[in-house]
PDB file of C-alpha atoms in Angstrom:
ATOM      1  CA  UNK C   1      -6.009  -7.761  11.561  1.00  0.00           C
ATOM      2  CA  UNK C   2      -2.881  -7.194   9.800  1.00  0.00           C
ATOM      3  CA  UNK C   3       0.169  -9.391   9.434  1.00  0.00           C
ATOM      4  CA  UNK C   4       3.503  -8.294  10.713  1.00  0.00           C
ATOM      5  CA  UNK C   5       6.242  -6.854   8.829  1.00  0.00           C
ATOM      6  CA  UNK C   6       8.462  -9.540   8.413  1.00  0.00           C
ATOM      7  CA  UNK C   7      12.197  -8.689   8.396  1.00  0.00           C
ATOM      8  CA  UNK C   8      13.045  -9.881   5.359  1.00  0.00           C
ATOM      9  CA  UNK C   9      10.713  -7.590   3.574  1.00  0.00           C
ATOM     10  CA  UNK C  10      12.510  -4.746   4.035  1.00  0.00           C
ATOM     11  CA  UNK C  11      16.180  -5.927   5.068  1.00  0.00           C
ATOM     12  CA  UNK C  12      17.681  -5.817   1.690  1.00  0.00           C
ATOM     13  CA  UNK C  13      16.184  -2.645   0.569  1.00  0.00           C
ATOM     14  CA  UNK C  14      17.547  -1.067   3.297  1.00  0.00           C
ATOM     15  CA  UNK C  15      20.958  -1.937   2.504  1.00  0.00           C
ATOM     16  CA  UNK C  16      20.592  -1.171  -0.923  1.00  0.00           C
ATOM     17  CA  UNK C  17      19.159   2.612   0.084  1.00  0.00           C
ATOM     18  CA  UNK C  18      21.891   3.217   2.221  1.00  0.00           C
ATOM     19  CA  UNK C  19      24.591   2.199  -0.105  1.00  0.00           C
ATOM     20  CA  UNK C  20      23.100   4.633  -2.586  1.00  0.00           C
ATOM     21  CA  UNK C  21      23.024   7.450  -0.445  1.00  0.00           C
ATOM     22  CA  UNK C  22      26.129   7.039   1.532  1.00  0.00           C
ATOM     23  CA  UNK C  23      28.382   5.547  -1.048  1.00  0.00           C
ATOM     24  CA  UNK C  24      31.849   5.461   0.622  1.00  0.00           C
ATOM     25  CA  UNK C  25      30.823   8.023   3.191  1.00  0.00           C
ATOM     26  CA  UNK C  26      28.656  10.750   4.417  1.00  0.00           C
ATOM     27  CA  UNK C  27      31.525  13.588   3.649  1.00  0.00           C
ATOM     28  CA  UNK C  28      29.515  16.291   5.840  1.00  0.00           C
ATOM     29  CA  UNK C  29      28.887  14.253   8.876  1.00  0.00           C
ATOM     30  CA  UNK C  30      32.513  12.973   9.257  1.00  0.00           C
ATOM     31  CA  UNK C  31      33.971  16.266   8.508  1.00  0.00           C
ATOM     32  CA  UNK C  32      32.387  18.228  11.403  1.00  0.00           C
ATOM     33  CA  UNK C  33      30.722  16.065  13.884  1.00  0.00           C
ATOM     34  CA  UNK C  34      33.458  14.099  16.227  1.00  0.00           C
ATOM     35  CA  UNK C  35      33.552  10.250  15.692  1.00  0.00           C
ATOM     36  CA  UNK C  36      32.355   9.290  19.350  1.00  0.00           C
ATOM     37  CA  UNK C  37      29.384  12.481  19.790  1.00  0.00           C
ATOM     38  CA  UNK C  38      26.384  10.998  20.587  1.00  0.00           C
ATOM     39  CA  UNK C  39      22.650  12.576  19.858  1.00  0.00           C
ATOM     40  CA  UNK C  40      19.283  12.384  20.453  1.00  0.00           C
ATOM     41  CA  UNK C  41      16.720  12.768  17.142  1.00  0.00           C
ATOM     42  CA  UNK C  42      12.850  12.609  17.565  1.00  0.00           C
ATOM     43  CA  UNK C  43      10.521  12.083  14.614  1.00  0.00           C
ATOM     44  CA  UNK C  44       7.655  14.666  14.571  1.00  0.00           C
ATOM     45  CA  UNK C  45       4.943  14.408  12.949  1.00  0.00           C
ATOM     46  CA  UNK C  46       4.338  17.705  10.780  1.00  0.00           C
ATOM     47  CA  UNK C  47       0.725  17.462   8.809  1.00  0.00           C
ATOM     48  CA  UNK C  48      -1.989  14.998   9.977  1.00  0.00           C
ATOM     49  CA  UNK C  49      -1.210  11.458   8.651  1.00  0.00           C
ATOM     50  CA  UNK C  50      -1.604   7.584   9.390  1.00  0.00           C
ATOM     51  CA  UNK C  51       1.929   6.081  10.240  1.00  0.00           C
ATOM     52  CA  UNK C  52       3.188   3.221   8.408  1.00  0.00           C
ATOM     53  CA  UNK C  53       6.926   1.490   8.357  1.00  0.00           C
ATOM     54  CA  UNK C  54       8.207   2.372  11.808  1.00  0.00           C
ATOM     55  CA  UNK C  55      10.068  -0.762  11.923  1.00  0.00           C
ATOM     56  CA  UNK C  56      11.820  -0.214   8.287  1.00  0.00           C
ATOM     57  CA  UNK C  57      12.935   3.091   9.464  1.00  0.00           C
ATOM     58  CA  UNK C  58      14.780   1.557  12.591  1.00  0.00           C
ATOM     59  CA  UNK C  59      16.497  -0.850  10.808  1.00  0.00           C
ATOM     60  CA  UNK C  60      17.681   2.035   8.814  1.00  0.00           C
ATOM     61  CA  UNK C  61      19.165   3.588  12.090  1.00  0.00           C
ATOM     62  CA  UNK C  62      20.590   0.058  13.152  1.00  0.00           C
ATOM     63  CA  UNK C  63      22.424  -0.655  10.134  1.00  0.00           C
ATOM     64  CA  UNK C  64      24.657   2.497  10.929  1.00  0.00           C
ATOM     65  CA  UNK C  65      24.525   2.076  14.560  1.00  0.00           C
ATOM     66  CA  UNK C  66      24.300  -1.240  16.322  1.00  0.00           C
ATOM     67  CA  UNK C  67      23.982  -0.112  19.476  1.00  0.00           C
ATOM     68  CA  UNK C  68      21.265   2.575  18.486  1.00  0.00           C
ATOM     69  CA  UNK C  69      18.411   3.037  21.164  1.00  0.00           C
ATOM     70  CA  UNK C  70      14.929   3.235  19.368  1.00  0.00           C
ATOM     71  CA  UNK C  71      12.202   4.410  21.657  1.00  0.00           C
ATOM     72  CA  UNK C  72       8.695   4.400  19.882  1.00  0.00           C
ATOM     73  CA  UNK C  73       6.109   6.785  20.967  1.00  0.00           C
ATOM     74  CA  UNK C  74       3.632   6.063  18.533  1.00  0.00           C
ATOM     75  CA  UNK C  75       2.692   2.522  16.975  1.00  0.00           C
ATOM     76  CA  UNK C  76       1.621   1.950  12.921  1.00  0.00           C
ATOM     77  CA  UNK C  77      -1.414   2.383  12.198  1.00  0.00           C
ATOM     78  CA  UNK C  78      -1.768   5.183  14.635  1.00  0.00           C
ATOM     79  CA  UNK C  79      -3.353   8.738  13.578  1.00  0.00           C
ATOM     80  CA  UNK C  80      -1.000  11.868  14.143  1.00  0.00           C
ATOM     81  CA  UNK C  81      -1.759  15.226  14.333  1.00  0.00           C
ATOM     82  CA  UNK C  82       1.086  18.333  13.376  1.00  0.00           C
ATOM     83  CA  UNK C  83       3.167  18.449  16.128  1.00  0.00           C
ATOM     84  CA  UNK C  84       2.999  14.602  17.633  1.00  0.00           C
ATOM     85  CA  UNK C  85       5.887  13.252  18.871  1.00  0.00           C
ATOM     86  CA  UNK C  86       6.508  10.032  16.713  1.00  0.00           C
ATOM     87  CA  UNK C  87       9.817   8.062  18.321  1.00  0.00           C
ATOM     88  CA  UNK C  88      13.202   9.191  19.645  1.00  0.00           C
ATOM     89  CA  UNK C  89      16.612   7.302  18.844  1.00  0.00           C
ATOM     90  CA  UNK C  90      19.790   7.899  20.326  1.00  0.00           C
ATOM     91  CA  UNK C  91      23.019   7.140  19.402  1.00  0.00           C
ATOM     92  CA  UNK C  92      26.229   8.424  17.457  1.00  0.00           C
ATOM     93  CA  UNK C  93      25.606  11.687  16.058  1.00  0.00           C
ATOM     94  CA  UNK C  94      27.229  10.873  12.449  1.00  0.00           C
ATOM     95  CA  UNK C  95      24.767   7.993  12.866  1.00  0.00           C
ATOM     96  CA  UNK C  96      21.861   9.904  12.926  1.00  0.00           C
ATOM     97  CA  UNK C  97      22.684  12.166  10.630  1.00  0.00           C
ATOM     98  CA  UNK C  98      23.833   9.820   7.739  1.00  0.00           C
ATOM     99  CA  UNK C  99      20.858   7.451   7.774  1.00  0.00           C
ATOM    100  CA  UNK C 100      18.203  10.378   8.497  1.00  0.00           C
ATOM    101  CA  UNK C 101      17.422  11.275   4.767  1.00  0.00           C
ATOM    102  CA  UNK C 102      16.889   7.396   3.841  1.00  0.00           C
ATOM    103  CA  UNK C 103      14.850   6.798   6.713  1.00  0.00           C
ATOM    104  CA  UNK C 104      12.689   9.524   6.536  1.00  0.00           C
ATOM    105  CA  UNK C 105      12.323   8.689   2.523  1.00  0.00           C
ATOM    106  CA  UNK C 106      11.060   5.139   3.842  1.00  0.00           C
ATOM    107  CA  UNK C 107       8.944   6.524   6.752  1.00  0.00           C
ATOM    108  CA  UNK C 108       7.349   9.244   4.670  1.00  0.00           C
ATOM    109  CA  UNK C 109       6.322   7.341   1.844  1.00  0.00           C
ATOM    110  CA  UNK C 110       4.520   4.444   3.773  1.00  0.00           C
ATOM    111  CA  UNK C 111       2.598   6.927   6.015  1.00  0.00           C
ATOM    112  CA  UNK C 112       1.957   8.530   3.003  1.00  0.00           C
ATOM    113  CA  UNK C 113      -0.022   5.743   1.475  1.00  0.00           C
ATOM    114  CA  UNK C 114      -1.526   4.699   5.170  1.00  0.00           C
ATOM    115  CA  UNK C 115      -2.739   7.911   4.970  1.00  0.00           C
ATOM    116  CA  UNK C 116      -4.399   8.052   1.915  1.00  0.00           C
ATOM    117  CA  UNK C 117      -5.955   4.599   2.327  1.00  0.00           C
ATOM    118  CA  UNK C 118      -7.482   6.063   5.511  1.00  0.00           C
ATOM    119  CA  UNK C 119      -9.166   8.723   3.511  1.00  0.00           C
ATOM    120  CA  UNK C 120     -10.378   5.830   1.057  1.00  0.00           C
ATOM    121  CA  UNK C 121     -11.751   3.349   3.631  1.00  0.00           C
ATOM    122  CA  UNK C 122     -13.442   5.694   5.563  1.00  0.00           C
ATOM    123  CA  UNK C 123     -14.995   7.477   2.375  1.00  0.00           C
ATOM    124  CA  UNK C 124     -15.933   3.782   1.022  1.00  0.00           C
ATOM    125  CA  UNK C 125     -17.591   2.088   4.544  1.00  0.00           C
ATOM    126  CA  UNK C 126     -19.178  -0.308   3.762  1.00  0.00           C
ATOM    127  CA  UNK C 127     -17.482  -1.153   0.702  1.00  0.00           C
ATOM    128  CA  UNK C 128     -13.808  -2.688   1.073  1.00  0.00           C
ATOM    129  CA  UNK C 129     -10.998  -0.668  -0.072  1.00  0.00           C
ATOM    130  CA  UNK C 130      -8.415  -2.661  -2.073  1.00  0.00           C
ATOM    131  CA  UNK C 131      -5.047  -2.177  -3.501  1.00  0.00           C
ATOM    132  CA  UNK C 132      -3.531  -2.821  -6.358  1.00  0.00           C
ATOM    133  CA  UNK C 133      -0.228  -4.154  -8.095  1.00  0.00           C
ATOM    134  CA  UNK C 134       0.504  -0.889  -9.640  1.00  0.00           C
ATOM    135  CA  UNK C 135       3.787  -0.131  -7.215  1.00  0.00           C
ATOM    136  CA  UNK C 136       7.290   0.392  -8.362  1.00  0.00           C
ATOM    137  CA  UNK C 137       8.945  -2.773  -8.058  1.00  0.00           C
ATOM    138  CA  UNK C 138      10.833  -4.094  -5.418  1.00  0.00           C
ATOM    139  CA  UNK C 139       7.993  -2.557  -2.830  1.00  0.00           C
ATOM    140  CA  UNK C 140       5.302  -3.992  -3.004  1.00  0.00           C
ATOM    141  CA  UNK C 141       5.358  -5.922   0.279  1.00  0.00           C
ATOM    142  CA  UNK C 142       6.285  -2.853   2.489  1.00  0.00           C
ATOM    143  CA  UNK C 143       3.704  -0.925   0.171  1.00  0.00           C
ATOM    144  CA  UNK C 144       0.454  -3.837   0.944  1.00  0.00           C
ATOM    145  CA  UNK C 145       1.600  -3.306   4.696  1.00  0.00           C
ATOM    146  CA  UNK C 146       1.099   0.047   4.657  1.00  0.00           C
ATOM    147  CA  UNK C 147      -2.207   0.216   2.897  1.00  0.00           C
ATOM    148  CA  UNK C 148      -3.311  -2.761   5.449  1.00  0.00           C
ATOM    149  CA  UNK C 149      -2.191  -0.424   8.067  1.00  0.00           C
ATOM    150  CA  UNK C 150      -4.513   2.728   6.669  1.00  0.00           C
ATOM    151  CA  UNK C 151      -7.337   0.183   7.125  1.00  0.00           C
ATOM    152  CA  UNK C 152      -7.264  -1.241   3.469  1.00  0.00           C
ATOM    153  CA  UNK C 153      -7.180  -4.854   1.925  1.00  0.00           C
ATOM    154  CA  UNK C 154      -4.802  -6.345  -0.050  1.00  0.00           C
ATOM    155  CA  UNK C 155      -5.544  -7.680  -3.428  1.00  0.00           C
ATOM    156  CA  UNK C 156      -3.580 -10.592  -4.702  1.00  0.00           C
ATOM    157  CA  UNK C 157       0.334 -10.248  -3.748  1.00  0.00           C
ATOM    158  CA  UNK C 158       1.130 -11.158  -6.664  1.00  0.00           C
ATOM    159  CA  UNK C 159       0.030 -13.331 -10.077  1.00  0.00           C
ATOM    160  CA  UNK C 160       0.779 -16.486  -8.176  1.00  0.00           C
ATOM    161  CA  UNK C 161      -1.675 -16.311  -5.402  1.00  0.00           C
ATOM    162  CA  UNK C 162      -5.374 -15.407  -7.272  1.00  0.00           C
ATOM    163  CA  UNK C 163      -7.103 -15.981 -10.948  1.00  0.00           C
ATOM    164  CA  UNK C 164      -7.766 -12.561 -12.200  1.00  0.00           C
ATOM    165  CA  UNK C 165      -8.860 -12.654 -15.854  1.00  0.00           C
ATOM    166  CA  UNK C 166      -8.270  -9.755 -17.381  1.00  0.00           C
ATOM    167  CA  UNK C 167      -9.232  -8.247 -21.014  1.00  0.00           C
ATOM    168  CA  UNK C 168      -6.243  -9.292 -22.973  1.00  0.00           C
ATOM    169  CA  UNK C 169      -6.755 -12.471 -21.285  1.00  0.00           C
ATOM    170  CA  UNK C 170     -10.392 -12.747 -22.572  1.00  0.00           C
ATOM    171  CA  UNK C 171      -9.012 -12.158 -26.110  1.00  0.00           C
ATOM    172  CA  UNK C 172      -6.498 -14.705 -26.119  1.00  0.00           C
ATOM    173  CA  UNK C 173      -8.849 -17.387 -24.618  1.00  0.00           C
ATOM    174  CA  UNK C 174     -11.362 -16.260 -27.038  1.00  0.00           C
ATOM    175  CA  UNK C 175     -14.795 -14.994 -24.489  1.00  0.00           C
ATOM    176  CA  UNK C 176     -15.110 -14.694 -20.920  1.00  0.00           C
ATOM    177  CA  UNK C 177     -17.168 -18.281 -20.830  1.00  0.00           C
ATOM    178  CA  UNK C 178     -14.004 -20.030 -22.132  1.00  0.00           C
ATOM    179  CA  UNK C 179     -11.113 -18.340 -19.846  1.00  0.00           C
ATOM    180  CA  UNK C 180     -13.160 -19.592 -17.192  1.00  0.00           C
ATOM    181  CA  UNK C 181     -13.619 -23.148 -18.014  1.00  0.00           C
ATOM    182  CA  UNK C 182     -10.017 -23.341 -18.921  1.00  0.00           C
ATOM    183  CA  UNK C 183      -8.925 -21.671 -15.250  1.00  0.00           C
ATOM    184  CA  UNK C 184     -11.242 -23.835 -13.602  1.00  0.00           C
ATOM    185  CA  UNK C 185      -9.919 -27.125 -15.954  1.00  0.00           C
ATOM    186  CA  UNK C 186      -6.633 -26.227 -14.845  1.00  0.00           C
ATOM    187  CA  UNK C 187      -7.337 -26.503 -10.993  1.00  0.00           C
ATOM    188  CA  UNK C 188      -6.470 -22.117 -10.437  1.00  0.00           C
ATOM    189  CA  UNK C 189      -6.875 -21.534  -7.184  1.00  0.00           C
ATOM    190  CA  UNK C 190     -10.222 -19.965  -6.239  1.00  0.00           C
ATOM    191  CA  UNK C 191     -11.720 -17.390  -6.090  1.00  0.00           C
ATOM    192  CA  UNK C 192     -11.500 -16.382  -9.700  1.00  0.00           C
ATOM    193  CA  UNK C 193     -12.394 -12.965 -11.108  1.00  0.00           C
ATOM    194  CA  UNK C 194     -13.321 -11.455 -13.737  1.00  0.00           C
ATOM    195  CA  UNK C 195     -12.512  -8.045 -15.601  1.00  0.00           C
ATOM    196  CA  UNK C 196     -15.529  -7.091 -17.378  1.00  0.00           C
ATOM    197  CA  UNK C 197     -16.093  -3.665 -19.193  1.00  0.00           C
ATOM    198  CA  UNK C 198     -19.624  -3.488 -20.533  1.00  0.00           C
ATOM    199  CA  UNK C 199     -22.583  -5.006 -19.665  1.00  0.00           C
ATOM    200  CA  UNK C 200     -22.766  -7.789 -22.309  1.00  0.00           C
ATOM    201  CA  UNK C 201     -19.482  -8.986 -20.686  1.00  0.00           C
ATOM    202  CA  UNK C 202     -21.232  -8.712 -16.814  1.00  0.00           C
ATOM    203  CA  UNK C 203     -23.906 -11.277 -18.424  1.00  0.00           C
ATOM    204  CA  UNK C 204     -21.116 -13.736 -19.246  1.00  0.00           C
ATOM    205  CA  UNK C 205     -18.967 -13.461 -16.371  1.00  0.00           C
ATOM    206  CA  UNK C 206     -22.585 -14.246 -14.602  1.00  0.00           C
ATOM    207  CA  UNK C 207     -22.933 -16.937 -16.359  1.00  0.00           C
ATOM    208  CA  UNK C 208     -19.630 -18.612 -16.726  1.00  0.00           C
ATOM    209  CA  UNK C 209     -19.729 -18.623 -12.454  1.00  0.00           C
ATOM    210  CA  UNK C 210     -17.514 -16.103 -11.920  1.00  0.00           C
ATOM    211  CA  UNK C 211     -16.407 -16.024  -7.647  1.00  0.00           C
ATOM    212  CA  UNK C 212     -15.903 -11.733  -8.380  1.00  0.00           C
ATOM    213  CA  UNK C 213     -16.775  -9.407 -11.753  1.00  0.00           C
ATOM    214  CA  UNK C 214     -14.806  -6.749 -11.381  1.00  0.00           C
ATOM    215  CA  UNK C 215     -16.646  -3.462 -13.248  1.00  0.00           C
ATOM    216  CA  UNK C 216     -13.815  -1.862 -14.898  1.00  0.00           C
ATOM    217  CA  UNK C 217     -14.027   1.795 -16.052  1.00  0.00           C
ATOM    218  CA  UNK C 218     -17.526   1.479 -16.331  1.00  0.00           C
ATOM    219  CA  UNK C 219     -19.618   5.011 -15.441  1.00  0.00           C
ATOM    220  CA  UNK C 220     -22.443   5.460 -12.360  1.00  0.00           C
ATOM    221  CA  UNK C 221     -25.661   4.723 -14.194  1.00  0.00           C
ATOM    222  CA  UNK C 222     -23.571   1.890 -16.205  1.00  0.00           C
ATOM    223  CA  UNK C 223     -22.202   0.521 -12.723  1.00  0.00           C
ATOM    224  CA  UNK C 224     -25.609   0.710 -11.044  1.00  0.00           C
ATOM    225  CA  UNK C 225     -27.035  -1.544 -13.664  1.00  0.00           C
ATOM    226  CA  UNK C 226     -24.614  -4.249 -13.389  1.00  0.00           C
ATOM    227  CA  UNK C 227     -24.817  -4.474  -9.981  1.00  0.00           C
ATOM    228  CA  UNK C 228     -28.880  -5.586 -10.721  1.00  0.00           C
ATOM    229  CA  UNK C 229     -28.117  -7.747 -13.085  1.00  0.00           C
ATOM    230  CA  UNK C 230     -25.439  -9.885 -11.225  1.00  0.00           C
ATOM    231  CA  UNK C 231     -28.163  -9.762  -8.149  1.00  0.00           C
ATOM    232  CA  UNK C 232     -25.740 -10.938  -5.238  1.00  0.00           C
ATOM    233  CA  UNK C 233     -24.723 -14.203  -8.046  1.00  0.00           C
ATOM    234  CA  UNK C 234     -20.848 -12.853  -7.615  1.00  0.00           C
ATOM    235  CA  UNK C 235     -19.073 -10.072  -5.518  1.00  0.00           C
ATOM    236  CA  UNK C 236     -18.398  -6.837  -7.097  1.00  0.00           C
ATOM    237  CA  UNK C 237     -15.556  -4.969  -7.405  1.00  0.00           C
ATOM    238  CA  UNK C 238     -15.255  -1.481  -8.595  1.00  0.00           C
ATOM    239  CA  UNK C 239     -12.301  -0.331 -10.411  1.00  0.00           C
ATOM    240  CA  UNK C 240     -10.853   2.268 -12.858  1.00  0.00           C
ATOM    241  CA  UNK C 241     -10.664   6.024 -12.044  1.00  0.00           C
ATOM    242  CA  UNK C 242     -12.008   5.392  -8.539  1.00  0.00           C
ATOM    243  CA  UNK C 243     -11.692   9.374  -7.027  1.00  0.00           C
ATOM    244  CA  UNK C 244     -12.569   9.906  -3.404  1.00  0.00           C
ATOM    245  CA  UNK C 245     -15.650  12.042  -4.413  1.00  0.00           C
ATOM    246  CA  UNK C 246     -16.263   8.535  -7.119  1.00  0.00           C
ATOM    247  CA  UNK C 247     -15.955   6.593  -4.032  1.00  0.00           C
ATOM    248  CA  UNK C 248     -18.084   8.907  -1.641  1.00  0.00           C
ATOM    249  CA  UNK C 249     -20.889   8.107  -4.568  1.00  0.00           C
ATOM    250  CA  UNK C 250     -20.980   4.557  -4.713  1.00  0.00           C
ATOM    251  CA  UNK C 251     -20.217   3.528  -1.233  1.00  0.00           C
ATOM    252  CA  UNK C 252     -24.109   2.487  -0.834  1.00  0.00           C
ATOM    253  CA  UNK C 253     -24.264   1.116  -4.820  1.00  0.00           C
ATOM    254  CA  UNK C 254     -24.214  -2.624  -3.254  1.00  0.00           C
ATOM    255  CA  UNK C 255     -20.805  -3.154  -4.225  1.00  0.00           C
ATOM    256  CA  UNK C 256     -18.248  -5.020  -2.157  1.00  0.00           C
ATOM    257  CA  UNK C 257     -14.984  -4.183  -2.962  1.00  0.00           C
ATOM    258  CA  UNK C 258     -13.394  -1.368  -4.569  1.00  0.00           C
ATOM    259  CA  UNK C 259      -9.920  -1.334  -5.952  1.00  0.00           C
ATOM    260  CA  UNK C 260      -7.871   1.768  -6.162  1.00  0.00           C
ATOM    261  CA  UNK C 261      -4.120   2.483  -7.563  1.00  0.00           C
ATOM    262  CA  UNK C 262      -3.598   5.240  -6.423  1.00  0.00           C
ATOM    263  CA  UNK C 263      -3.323   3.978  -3.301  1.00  0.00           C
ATOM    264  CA  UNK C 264       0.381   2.833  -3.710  1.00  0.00           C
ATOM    265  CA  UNK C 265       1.357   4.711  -6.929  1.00  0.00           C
ATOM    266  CA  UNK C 266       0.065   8.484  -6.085  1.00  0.00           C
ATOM    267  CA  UNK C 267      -0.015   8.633  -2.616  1.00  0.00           C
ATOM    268  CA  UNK C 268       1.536  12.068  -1.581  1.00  0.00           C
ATOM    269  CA  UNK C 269       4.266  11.469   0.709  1.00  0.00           C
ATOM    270  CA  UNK C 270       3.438  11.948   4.479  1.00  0.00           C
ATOM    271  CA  UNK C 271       5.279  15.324   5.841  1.00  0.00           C
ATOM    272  CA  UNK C 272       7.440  14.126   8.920  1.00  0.00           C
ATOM    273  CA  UNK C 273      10.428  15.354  10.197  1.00  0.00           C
ATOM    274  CA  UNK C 274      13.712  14.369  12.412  1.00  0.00           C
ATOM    275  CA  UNK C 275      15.326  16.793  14.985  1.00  0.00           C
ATOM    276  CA  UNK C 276      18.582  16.062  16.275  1.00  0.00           C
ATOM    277  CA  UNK C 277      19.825  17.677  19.513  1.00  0.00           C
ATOM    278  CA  UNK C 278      22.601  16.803  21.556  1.00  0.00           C
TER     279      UNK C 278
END
């Protein structure tokens, strides 16, 4: 079950898209379309996707029109085909026109990683599909809602909510055993992970009680063996140039998570349009 979008997630971004695009005014809308027109726009669906950030796109609407009328049709989460009707709004023409390129921006690129995440989980089954913090700054909450909406599971939010030791972190602290004890010494909240890249370092993370060992960049046959040696002791995640067809190959390895970026920083952008009629 997913968590709701909260408001403030998205609020602020909003603004801050809008006052890029618009600047002191949409020129083209206000020149030709009359002040009081109103419209009617409906969001299509053009390719087959997994919507994601209905609500952000709204608010886009709102901010230019208070008193626009949003009418969903569709809900996130929900799988559309070319062609689906998505929601209508209604309300000033200029309105509609002005905010349509930053919603649909928004809109897009959510549904764009819902989708994707889609193709992931269901590739994965039974393995868990999770994200990562490789997003462009200042989205990462909207981004973690959408790939929780294509199915997926987000990772930590951010370094403040999970111990994740990672290589450079094993070098400072001088072995895996080590940044461990010091993590646990320190009262880190649990569960903590480990980034391991070989199977010398698997054996350590084993035996320093590591909650997860994450196999990093680590190849089938390579992968295959660790998950032996840590025999159920810690879960498993699988990370580093995780493909769909990667995925496809080790969804039965005994794994139980795997952890892909591209989720949130390649995801195509989903193709959806708005038509405006009056």
């Amino acid at each position: 079950m997913r968590e709701p979008l909260a408001v403030s997630a998205y609020r602020d971004l909003v603004r801050l898209a809008l006052a890029e695009d618009v600047g002191p005014g949409d020129v083209t809308s206000c020149a030709i379309v009359p002040e009081r027109r109103q419209a009617e726009g409906v969001l299509v669906a053009k390719s087959s996707l997994v919507l994601a950030g209905l609500e952000v796109a709204q608010e886009v609407f709102a901010a230019l029109d208070a008193n626009v009328v949003w009418d969903p049709v569709r809900r996130d989460g929900d799988r559309c085909e070319p062609g689906d009707r998505v929601a209508v709004i209604r309300g000033q023409a200029r309105a509609l026109l002005t905010a349509e390129r930053t919603a649909l921006n928004l809109l897009q690129m959510l549904s764009g990683i819902a989708t994707i995440t889609r193709t992931f989980v269901e590739a994965a089954a039974p393995v868990q599909v999770l994200d990562t913090r490789k997003i462009v700054p200042g989205m990462r909450a909207l981004a973690k809602y959408a790939v929780a909406c294509g199915g997926g599971r987000n990772h930590r939010a951010g370094l403040y909510d999970a111990v994740l030791i990672k290589d450079n972190h094993i070098r400072v602290a001088g072995g895996i055993g080590e940044a461990v004890r010091r993590a646990r010494a320190a009262g880190a909240p649990a569960p903590i992970e480990v980034e391991t890249q070989s199977l010398d370092q698997v054996d350590d993370a084993v035996r320093a009680g590591a909650d997860i060992i994450m196999l990093d960049n680590l190849d089938d046959e390579t992968t295959t063996l660790a998950i032996a040696r840590v025999a159920g002791r810690a879960k498993i995640e699988l990370s580093g140039n995780m493909t769909l067809d990667r995925v496809r190959r080790l969804a039965s390895s005994g794994a139980d998570y795997v952890s892909v970026g591209a989720l949130t920083h390649s995801a195509p952008a989903a193709d959806i349009s708005l038509e405006i009629d009056l």
